[in-house]
Amino acid sequence: MISQQMQVLNNFFGPTGLTFKLVSLRRIQQDNWFNYASPYPDGQQLYYQMKDQLYQGNAPNVLNLYTVGYNHGQANGLRGYATFPWDYNNSPKQDGVVFQYGTVPGGNSPTTNLGRILVHEVGHWVGLYHTFWEKSNSPQCTDNDEVADTPIEASPARGCPQGRDTCPAPGQDPIHNHMDYTDDSCRTQFTPGQIQRLKNVIAYYRGIQ
């Protein structure tokens, strides 16, 4: 499953020019971290503790990946969580992606077991936002993701709703974009604008050219 997951990650990031290589693998049996660590208040202390103790690399261009259960409390049902490049300097040991173990290829997470949750989360790690509106300080149907070629979307899409169009701006909702919330089988692409944005962001914040 791990080699398949890396293959999925590299397949979809291929057009961006990025390649990810598995350098090391550790299997840790720690039930509290697995079951209760989360980015939400009820699991945050364990979350920070886990990453502080397990983080490796000591460089902004090293991607740390962690799999957990996300099956209790406020994080129940969460599929993944990532840090952004601009967070690294303030909290280097918290950098990386924590994703639900059942989302790897062949996993037990219904509709999200093709390995594309990690593609979505690594999208955040390289500086991409969600395609849908989520900024409470701006009107709905505004350009939330700061990328010109992703059609504006009012809310997350679920499943694979062909023809969905939640905003009056040109273009139907980008349901096939990796940065939406649709099923794994529906998400297949980054846009040229997203690729240019992530290249600019990682060059500046992560030193990746």
PDB file of C-alpha atoms in Angstrom:
ATOM      1  CA  MET A   1       0.000   0.000   0.000  1.00  0.00           C
ATOM      2  CA  ILE A   2       2.811   2.419   0.812  1.00  0.00           C
ATOM      3  CA  SER A   3       4.539   1.988  -2.543  1.00  0.00           C
ATOM      4  CA  GLN A   4       1.179   2.362  -4.283  1.00  0.00           C
ATOM      5  CA  GLN A   5       0.493   5.534  -2.323  1.00  0.00           C
ATOM      6  CA  MET A   6       3.820   7.022  -3.363  1.00  0.00           C
ATOM      7  CA  GLN A   7       3.074   6.109  -6.970  1.00  0.00           C
ATOM      8  CA  VAL A   8      -0.308   7.872  -6.827  1.00  0.00           C
ATOM      9  CA  LEU A   9       1.313  10.940  -5.278  1.00  0.00           C
ATOM     10  CA  ASN A  10       3.981  11.115  -7.961  1.00  0.00           C
ATOM     11  CA  ASN A  11       1.555  10.393 -10.795  1.00  0.00           C
ATOM     12  CA  PHE A  12      -0.618  13.385  -9.965  1.00  0.00           C
ATOM     13  CA  PHE A  13       2.236  15.711  -9.077  1.00  0.00           C
ATOM     14  CA  GLY A  14       4.152  14.737 -12.214  1.00  0.00           C
ATOM     15  CA  PRO A  15       2.766  17.665 -14.254  1.00  0.00           C
ATOM     16  CA  THR A  16       3.992  20.065 -11.555  1.00  0.00           C
ATOM     17  CA  GLY A  17       7.599  18.914 -11.910  1.00  0.00           C
ATOM     18  CA  LEU A  18       7.698  17.632  -8.318  1.00  0.00           C
ATOM     19  CA  THR A  19       8.793  14.114  -7.408  1.00  0.00           C
ATOM     20  CA  PHE A  20       8.551  12.589  -3.933  1.00  0.00           C
ATOM     21  CA  LYS A  21      10.923   9.877  -2.759  1.00  0.00           C
ATOM     22  CA  LEU A  22      10.347   7.655   0.279  1.00  0.00           C
ATOM     23  CA  VAL A  23      13.508   8.035   2.367  1.00  0.00           C
ATOM     24  CA  SER A  24      12.528   6.238   5.572  1.00  0.00           C
ATOM     25  CA  LEU A  25       9.593   4.453   7.150  1.00  0.00           C
ATOM     26  CA  ARG A  26       8.790   3.911  10.819  1.00  0.00           C
ATOM     27  CA  ARG A  27       5.917   1.917  12.282  1.00  0.00           C
ATOM     28  CA  ILE A  28       4.951   3.261  15.695  1.00  0.00           C
ATOM     29  CA  GLN A  29       2.415   1.565  17.959  1.00  0.00           C
ATOM     30  CA  GLN A  30       0.991   4.296  20.154  1.00  0.00           C
ATOM     31  CA  ASP A  31      -2.744   3.936  20.659  1.00  0.00           C
ATOM     32  CA  ASN A  32      -3.369   7.419  22.055  1.00  0.00           C
ATOM     33  CA  TRP A  33      -1.725   9.102  19.091  1.00  0.00           C
ATOM     34  CA  PHE A  34      -3.457   6.848  16.596  1.00  0.00           C
ATOM     35  CA  ASN A  35      -6.939   7.189  18.066  1.00  0.00           C
ATOM     36  CA  TYR A  36      -7.052  10.641  19.611  1.00  0.00           C
ATOM     37  CA  ALA A  37      -4.413  12.935  18.059  1.00  0.00           C
ATOM     38  CA  SER A  38      -6.047  15.611  15.921  1.00  0.00           C
ATOM     39  CA  PRO A  39      -5.718  19.289  14.927  1.00  0.00           C
ATOM     40  CA  TYR A  40      -8.867  20.101  16.930  1.00  0.00           C
ATOM     41  CA  PRO A  41      -8.837  21.218  20.581  1.00  0.00           C
ATOM     42  CA  ASP A  42      -9.816  17.843  22.024  1.00  0.00           C
ATOM     43  CA  GLY A  43      -6.818  16.124  20.405  1.00  0.00           C
ATOM     44  CA  GLN A  44      -4.392  18.946  19.814  1.00  0.00           C
ATOM     45  CA  GLN A  45      -2.018  18.263  22.698  1.00  0.00           C
ATOM     46  CA  LEU A  46      -1.454  14.689  21.487  1.00  0.00           C
ATOM     47  CA  TYR A  47      -1.142  15.958  17.928  1.00  0.00           C
ATOM     48  CA  TYR A  48       1.670  18.343  18.822  1.00  0.00           C
ATOM     49  CA  GLN A  49       3.338  15.736  21.005  1.00  0.00           C
ATOM     50  CA  MET A  50       3.258  13.113  18.268  1.00  0.00           C
ATOM     51  CA  LYS A  51       4.811  15.356  15.643  1.00  0.00           C
ATOM     52  CA  ASP A  52       7.380  16.845  18.023  1.00  0.00           C
ATOM     53  CA  GLN A  53       8.649  13.358  18.819  1.00  0.00           C
ATOM     54  CA  LEU A  54       8.478  11.815  15.351  1.00  0.00           C
ATOM     55  CA  TYR A  55       9.486  14.676  13.052  1.00  0.00           C
ATOM     56  CA  GLN A  56      12.512  14.020  10.864  1.00  0.00           C
ATOM     57  CA  GLY A  57      14.496  15.998   8.336  1.00  0.00           C
ATOM     58  CA  ASN A  58      15.010  19.429   9.860  1.00  0.00           C
ATOM     59  CA  ALA A  59      14.492  21.137   6.503  1.00  0.00           C
ATOM     60  CA  PRO A  60      11.500  22.855   4.871  1.00  0.00           C
ATOM     61  CA  ASN A  61      11.795  20.672   1.748  1.00  0.00           C
ATOM     62  CA  VAL A  62      11.352  17.396   3.675  1.00  0.00           C
ATOM     63  CA  LEU A  63       7.777  16.112   3.727  1.00  0.00           C
ATOM     64  CA  ASN A  64       6.838  14.250   6.913  1.00  0.00           C
ATOM     65  CA  LEU A  65       3.780  11.985   6.565  1.00  0.00           C
ATOM     66  CA  TYR A  66       1.821  10.426   9.434  1.00  0.00           C
ATOM     67  CA  THR A  67      -1.170   8.085   9.353  1.00  0.00           C
ATOM     68  CA  VAL A  68      -3.701   8.014  12.197  1.00  0.00           C
ATOM     69  CA  GLY A  69      -7.266   6.878  12.837  1.00  0.00           C
ATOM     70  CA  TYR A  70      -9.119  10.210  13.056  1.00  0.00           C
ATOM     71  CA  ASN A  71     -11.953   8.218  14.614  1.00  0.00           C
ATOM     72  CA  HIS A  72     -12.764  10.015  17.878  1.00  0.00           C
ATOM     73  CA  GLY A  73     -14.079  13.356  19.036  1.00  0.00           C
ATOM     74  CA  GLN A  74     -14.031  16.443  16.847  1.00  0.00           C
ATOM     75  CA  ALA A  75     -11.797  14.751  14.266  1.00  0.00           C
ATOM     76  CA  ASN A  76     -14.119  11.787  13.732  1.00  0.00           C
ATOM     77  CA  GLY A  77     -14.460  11.458   9.958  1.00  0.00           C
ATOM     78  CA  LEU A  78     -11.560  13.773   9.129  1.00  0.00           C
ATOM     79  CA  ARG A  79      -9.508  12.501   6.194  1.00  0.00           C
ATOM     80  CA  GLY A  80      -6.385  14.625   6.441  1.00  0.00           C
ATOM     81  CA  TYR A  81      -4.748  17.785   7.675  1.00  0.00           C
ATOM     82  CA  ALA A  82      -1.655  19.611   6.388  1.00  0.00           C
ATOM     83  CA  THR A  83       0.477  22.579   7.287  1.00  0.00           C
ATOM     84  CA  PHE A  84       1.193  25.380   4.812  1.00  0.00           C
ATOM     85  CA  PRO A  85       4.703  26.363   3.670  1.00  0.00           C
ATOM     86  CA  TRP A  86       4.562  29.730   5.431  1.00  0.00           C
ATOM     87  CA  ASP A  87       4.009  27.972   8.802  1.00  0.00           C
ATOM     88  CA  TYR A  88       7.369  26.214   8.747  1.00  0.00           C
ATOM     89  CA  ASN A  89       9.598  28.863  10.304  1.00  0.00           C
ATOM     90  CA  ASN A  90       7.350  29.292  13.334  1.00  0.00           C
ATOM     91  CA  SER A  91       6.777  25.563  13.967  1.00  0.00           C
ATOM     92  CA  PRO A  92       9.219  23.404  11.989  1.00  0.00           C
ATOM     93  CA  LYS A  93       8.481  20.174  13.871  1.00  0.00           C
ATOM     94  CA  GLN A  94       4.764  20.541  13.184  1.00  0.00           C
ATOM     95  CA  ASP A  95       5.361  20.654   9.418  1.00  0.00           C
ATOM     96  CA  GLY A  96       3.869  17.886   7.290  1.00  0.00           C
ATOM     97  CA  VAL A  97       0.694  15.927   6.584  1.00  0.00           C
ATOM     98  CA  VAL A  98      -1.342  13.721   8.898  1.00  0.00           C
ATOM     99  CA  PHE A  99      -3.885  11.601   7.039  1.00  0.00           C
ATOM    100  CA  GLN A 100      -6.373   8.858   7.798  1.00  0.00           C
ATOM    101  CA  TYR A 101      -4.831   5.421   7.344  1.00  0.00           C
ATOM    102  CA  GLY A 102      -7.800   4.016   5.417  1.00  0.00           C
ATOM    103  CA  THR A 103      -7.375   6.490   2.564  1.00  0.00           C
ATOM    104  CA  VAL A 104      -4.303   4.784   1.084  1.00  0.00           C
ATOM    105  CA  PRO A 105      -4.896   2.783  -2.123  1.00  0.00           C
ATOM    106  CA  GLY A 106      -6.996  -0.251  -1.270  1.00  0.00           C
ATOM    107  CA  GLY A 107      -7.818   1.092   2.196  1.00  0.00           C
ATOM    108  CA  ASN A 108     -11.120   0.866   4.039  1.00  0.00           C
ATOM    109  CA  SER A 109     -12.293   4.462   3.629  1.00  0.00           C
ATOM    110  CA  PRO A 110     -15.386   4.406   1.370  1.00  0.00           C
ATOM    111  CA  THR A 111     -15.119   6.685  -1.699  1.00  0.00           C
ATOM    112  CA  THR A 112     -11.657   7.922  -0.610  1.00  0.00           C
ATOM    113  CA  ASN A 113      -9.409   4.871  -0.845  1.00  0.00           C
ATOM    114  CA  LEU A 114      -7.534   5.546  -4.078  1.00  0.00           C
ATOM    115  CA  GLY A 115      -4.730   7.469  -2.400  1.00  0.00           C
ATOM    116  CA  ARG A 116      -5.891  10.889  -3.535  1.00  0.00           C
ATOM    117  CA  ILE A 117      -6.545  12.311  -0.069  1.00  0.00           C
ATOM    118  CA  LEU A 118      -2.777  12.548   0.297  1.00  0.00           C
ATOM    119  CA  VAL A 119      -2.579  14.341  -3.058  1.00  0.00           C
ATOM    120  CA  HIS A 120      -5.092  16.898  -1.736  1.00  0.00           C
ATOM    121  CA  GLU A 121      -3.210  17.366   1.540  1.00  0.00           C
ATOM    122  CA  VAL A 122       0.187  17.661  -0.120  1.00  0.00           C
ATOM    123  CA  GLY A 123      -1.480  20.301  -2.288  1.00  0.00           C
ATOM    124  CA  HIS A 124      -1.846  22.340   0.906  1.00  0.00           C
ATOM    125  CA  TRP A 125       1.746  21.525   1.901  1.00  0.00           C
ATOM    126  CA  VAL A 126       2.937  23.151  -1.332  1.00  0.00           C
ATOM    127  CA  GLY A 127       0.707  26.199  -0.871  1.00  0.00           C
ATOM    128  CA  LEU A 128      -2.649  25.500  -2.495  1.00  0.00           C
ATOM    129  CA  TYR A 129      -5.978  26.449  -0.923  1.00  0.00           C
ATOM    130  CA  HIS A 130      -9.348  24.759  -1.341  1.00  0.00           C
ATOM    131  CA  THR A 131     -11.193  25.677  -4.516  1.00  0.00           C
ATOM    132  CA  PHE A 132     -14.354  26.537  -2.591  1.00  0.00           C
ATOM    133  CA  TRP A 133     -15.241  29.613  -0.543  1.00  0.00           C
ATOM    134  CA  GLU A 134     -14.412  29.423   3.174  1.00  0.00           C
ATOM    135  CA  LYS A 135     -13.295  32.905   4.180  1.00  0.00           C
ATOM    136  CA  SER A 136     -15.777  34.411   6.606  1.00  0.00           C
ATOM    137  CA  ASN A 137     -14.357  37.894   6.027  1.00  0.00           C
ATOM    138  CA  SER A 138     -15.181  37.954   2.317  1.00  0.00           C
ATOM    139  CA  PRO A 139     -18.435  37.567   0.360  1.00  0.00           C
ATOM    140  CA  GLN A 140     -19.397  34.108  -0.847  1.00  0.00           C
ATOM    141  CA  CYS A 141     -18.539  33.396  -4.498  1.00  0.00           C
ATOM    142  CA  THR A 142     -15.299  35.364  -4.369  1.00  0.00           C
ATOM    143  CA  ASP A 143     -11.911  34.065  -5.469  1.00  0.00           C
ATOM    144  CA  ASN A 144     -11.045  32.018  -2.395  1.00  0.00           C
ATOM    145  CA  ASP A 145      -8.007  30.121  -3.679  1.00  0.00           C
ATOM    146  CA  GLU A 146      -6.169  33.058  -5.295  1.00  0.00           C
ATOM    147  CA  VAL A 147      -5.853  31.151  -8.574  1.00  0.00           C
ATOM    148  CA  ALA A 148      -7.455  32.672 -11.674  1.00  0.00           C
ATOM    149  CA  ASP A 149      -8.171  29.491 -13.652  1.00  0.00           C
ATOM    150  CA  THR A 150     -10.139  27.578 -11.007  1.00  0.00           C
ATOM    151  CA  PRO A 151     -13.838  28.474 -11.379  1.00  0.00           C
ATOM    152  CA  ILE A 152     -15.286  30.100  -8.272  1.00  0.00           C
ATOM    153  CA  GLU A 153     -17.211  27.693  -6.043  1.00  0.00           C
ATOM    154  CA  ALA A 154     -19.566  28.551  -3.176  1.00  0.00           C
ATOM    155  CA  SER A 155     -19.121  25.403  -1.080  1.00  0.00           C
ATOM    156  CA  PRO A 156     -17.363  22.036  -1.066  1.00  0.00           C
ATOM    157  CA  ALA A 157     -18.619  19.493  -3.585  1.00  0.00           C
ATOM    158  CA  ARG A 158     -19.301  15.922  -2.450  1.00  0.00           C
ATOM    159  CA  GLY A 159     -19.558  12.759  -4.485  1.00  0.00           C
ATOM    160  CA  CYS A 160     -19.049  13.695  -8.135  1.00  0.00           C
ATOM    161  CA  PRO A 161     -21.888  16.096  -9.052  1.00  0.00           C
ATOM    162  CA  GLN A 162     -21.517  16.625 -12.793  1.00  0.00           C
ATOM    163  CA  GLY A 163     -22.631  20.067 -13.936  1.00  0.00           C
ATOM    164  CA  ARG A 164     -22.641  21.593 -10.442  1.00  0.00           C
ATOM    165  CA  ASP A 165     -22.472  25.388 -10.632  1.00  0.00           C
ATOM    166  CA  THR A 166     -22.868  27.268  -7.351  1.00  0.00           C
ATOM    167  CA  CYS A 167     -21.658  30.735  -8.397  1.00  0.00           C
ATOM    168  CA  PRO A 168     -22.654  33.109 -11.210  1.00  0.00           C
ATOM    169  CA  ALA A 169     -19.036  33.595 -12.337  1.00  0.00           C
ATOM    170  CA  PRO A 170     -17.979  31.791 -15.540  1.00  0.00           C
ATOM    171  CA  GLY A 171     -17.315  28.082 -15.372  1.00  0.00           C
ATOM    172  CA  GLN A 172     -18.875  25.145 -13.574  1.00  0.00           C
ATOM    173  CA  ASP A 173     -17.586  24.120 -10.155  1.00  0.00           C
ATOM    174  CA  PRO A 174     -14.139  22.470 -10.338  1.00  0.00           C
ATOM    175  CA  ILE A 175     -15.309  19.096  -9.068  1.00  0.00           C
ATOM    176  CA  HIS A 176     -12.400  17.278 -10.733  1.00  0.00           C
ATOM    177  CA  ASN A 177      -9.815  19.441  -9.014  1.00  0.00           C
ATOM    178  CA  HIS A 178      -7.638  17.855  -6.334  1.00  0.00           C
ATOM    179  CA  MET A 179      -8.380  20.737  -3.983  1.00  0.00           C
ATOM    180  CA  ASP A 180     -12.136  20.141  -3.839  1.00  0.00           C
ATOM    181  CA  TYR A 181     -13.867  17.614  -1.526  1.00  0.00           C
ATOM    182  CA  THR A 182     -15.271  15.215  -4.104  1.00  0.00           C
ATOM    183  CA  ASP A 183     -14.701  11.448  -4.157  1.00  0.00           C
ATOM    184  CA  ASP A 184     -11.265  10.133  -5.019  1.00  0.00           C
ATOM    185  CA  SER A 185     -12.468   8.816  -8.360  1.00  0.00           C
ATOM    186  CA  CYS A 186     -13.687  12.308  -9.270  1.00  0.00           C
ATOM    187  CA  ARG A 187     -10.524  14.272  -8.463  1.00  0.00           C
ATOM    188  CA  THR A 188      -7.972  14.103 -11.274  1.00  0.00           C
ATOM    189  CA  GLN A 189      -6.250  17.432 -11.877  1.00  0.00           C
ATOM    190  CA  PHE A 190      -4.401  20.575 -10.915  1.00  0.00           C
ATOM    191  CA  THR A 191      -4.812  23.591 -13.184  1.00  0.00           C
ATOM    192  CA  PRO A 192      -1.907  25.452 -14.840  1.00  0.00           C
ATOM    193  CA  GLY A 193      -2.590  28.339 -12.475  1.00  0.00           C
ATOM    194  CA  GLN A 194      -2.338  26.094  -9.426  1.00  0.00           C
ATOM    195  CA  ILE A 195       0.907  24.610 -10.742  1.00  0.00           C
ATOM    196  CA  GLN A 196       2.395  28.071 -11.198  1.00  0.00           C
ATOM    197  CA  ARG A 197       1.253  29.130  -7.734  1.00  0.00           C
ATOM    198  CA  LEU A 198       2.732  26.091  -5.995  1.00  0.00           C
ATOM    199  CA  LYS A 199       6.028  26.539  -7.844  1.00  0.00           C
ATOM    200  CA  ASN A 200       6.244  30.141  -6.706  1.00  0.00           C
ATOM    201  CA  VAL A 201       5.299  29.277  -3.128  1.00  0.00           C
ATOM    202  CA  ILE A 202       7.707  26.377  -2.624  1.00  0.00           C
ATOM    203  CA  ALA A 203      10.554  28.292  -4.231  1.00  0.00           C
ATOM    204  CA  TYR A 204      10.058  31.093  -1.720  1.00  0.00           C
ATOM    205  CA  TYR A 205       9.161  29.157   1.440  1.00  0.00           C
ATOM    206  CA  ARG A 206      10.666  25.711   0.957  1.00  0.00           C
ATOM    207  CA  GLY A 207      13.688  26.426  -1.225  1.00  0.00           C
ATOM    208  CA  ILE A 208      12.478  23.995  -3.890  1.00  0.00           C
ATOM    209  CA  GLN A 209      13.277  25.108  -7.419  1.00  0.00           C
TER     210      GLN A 209
END
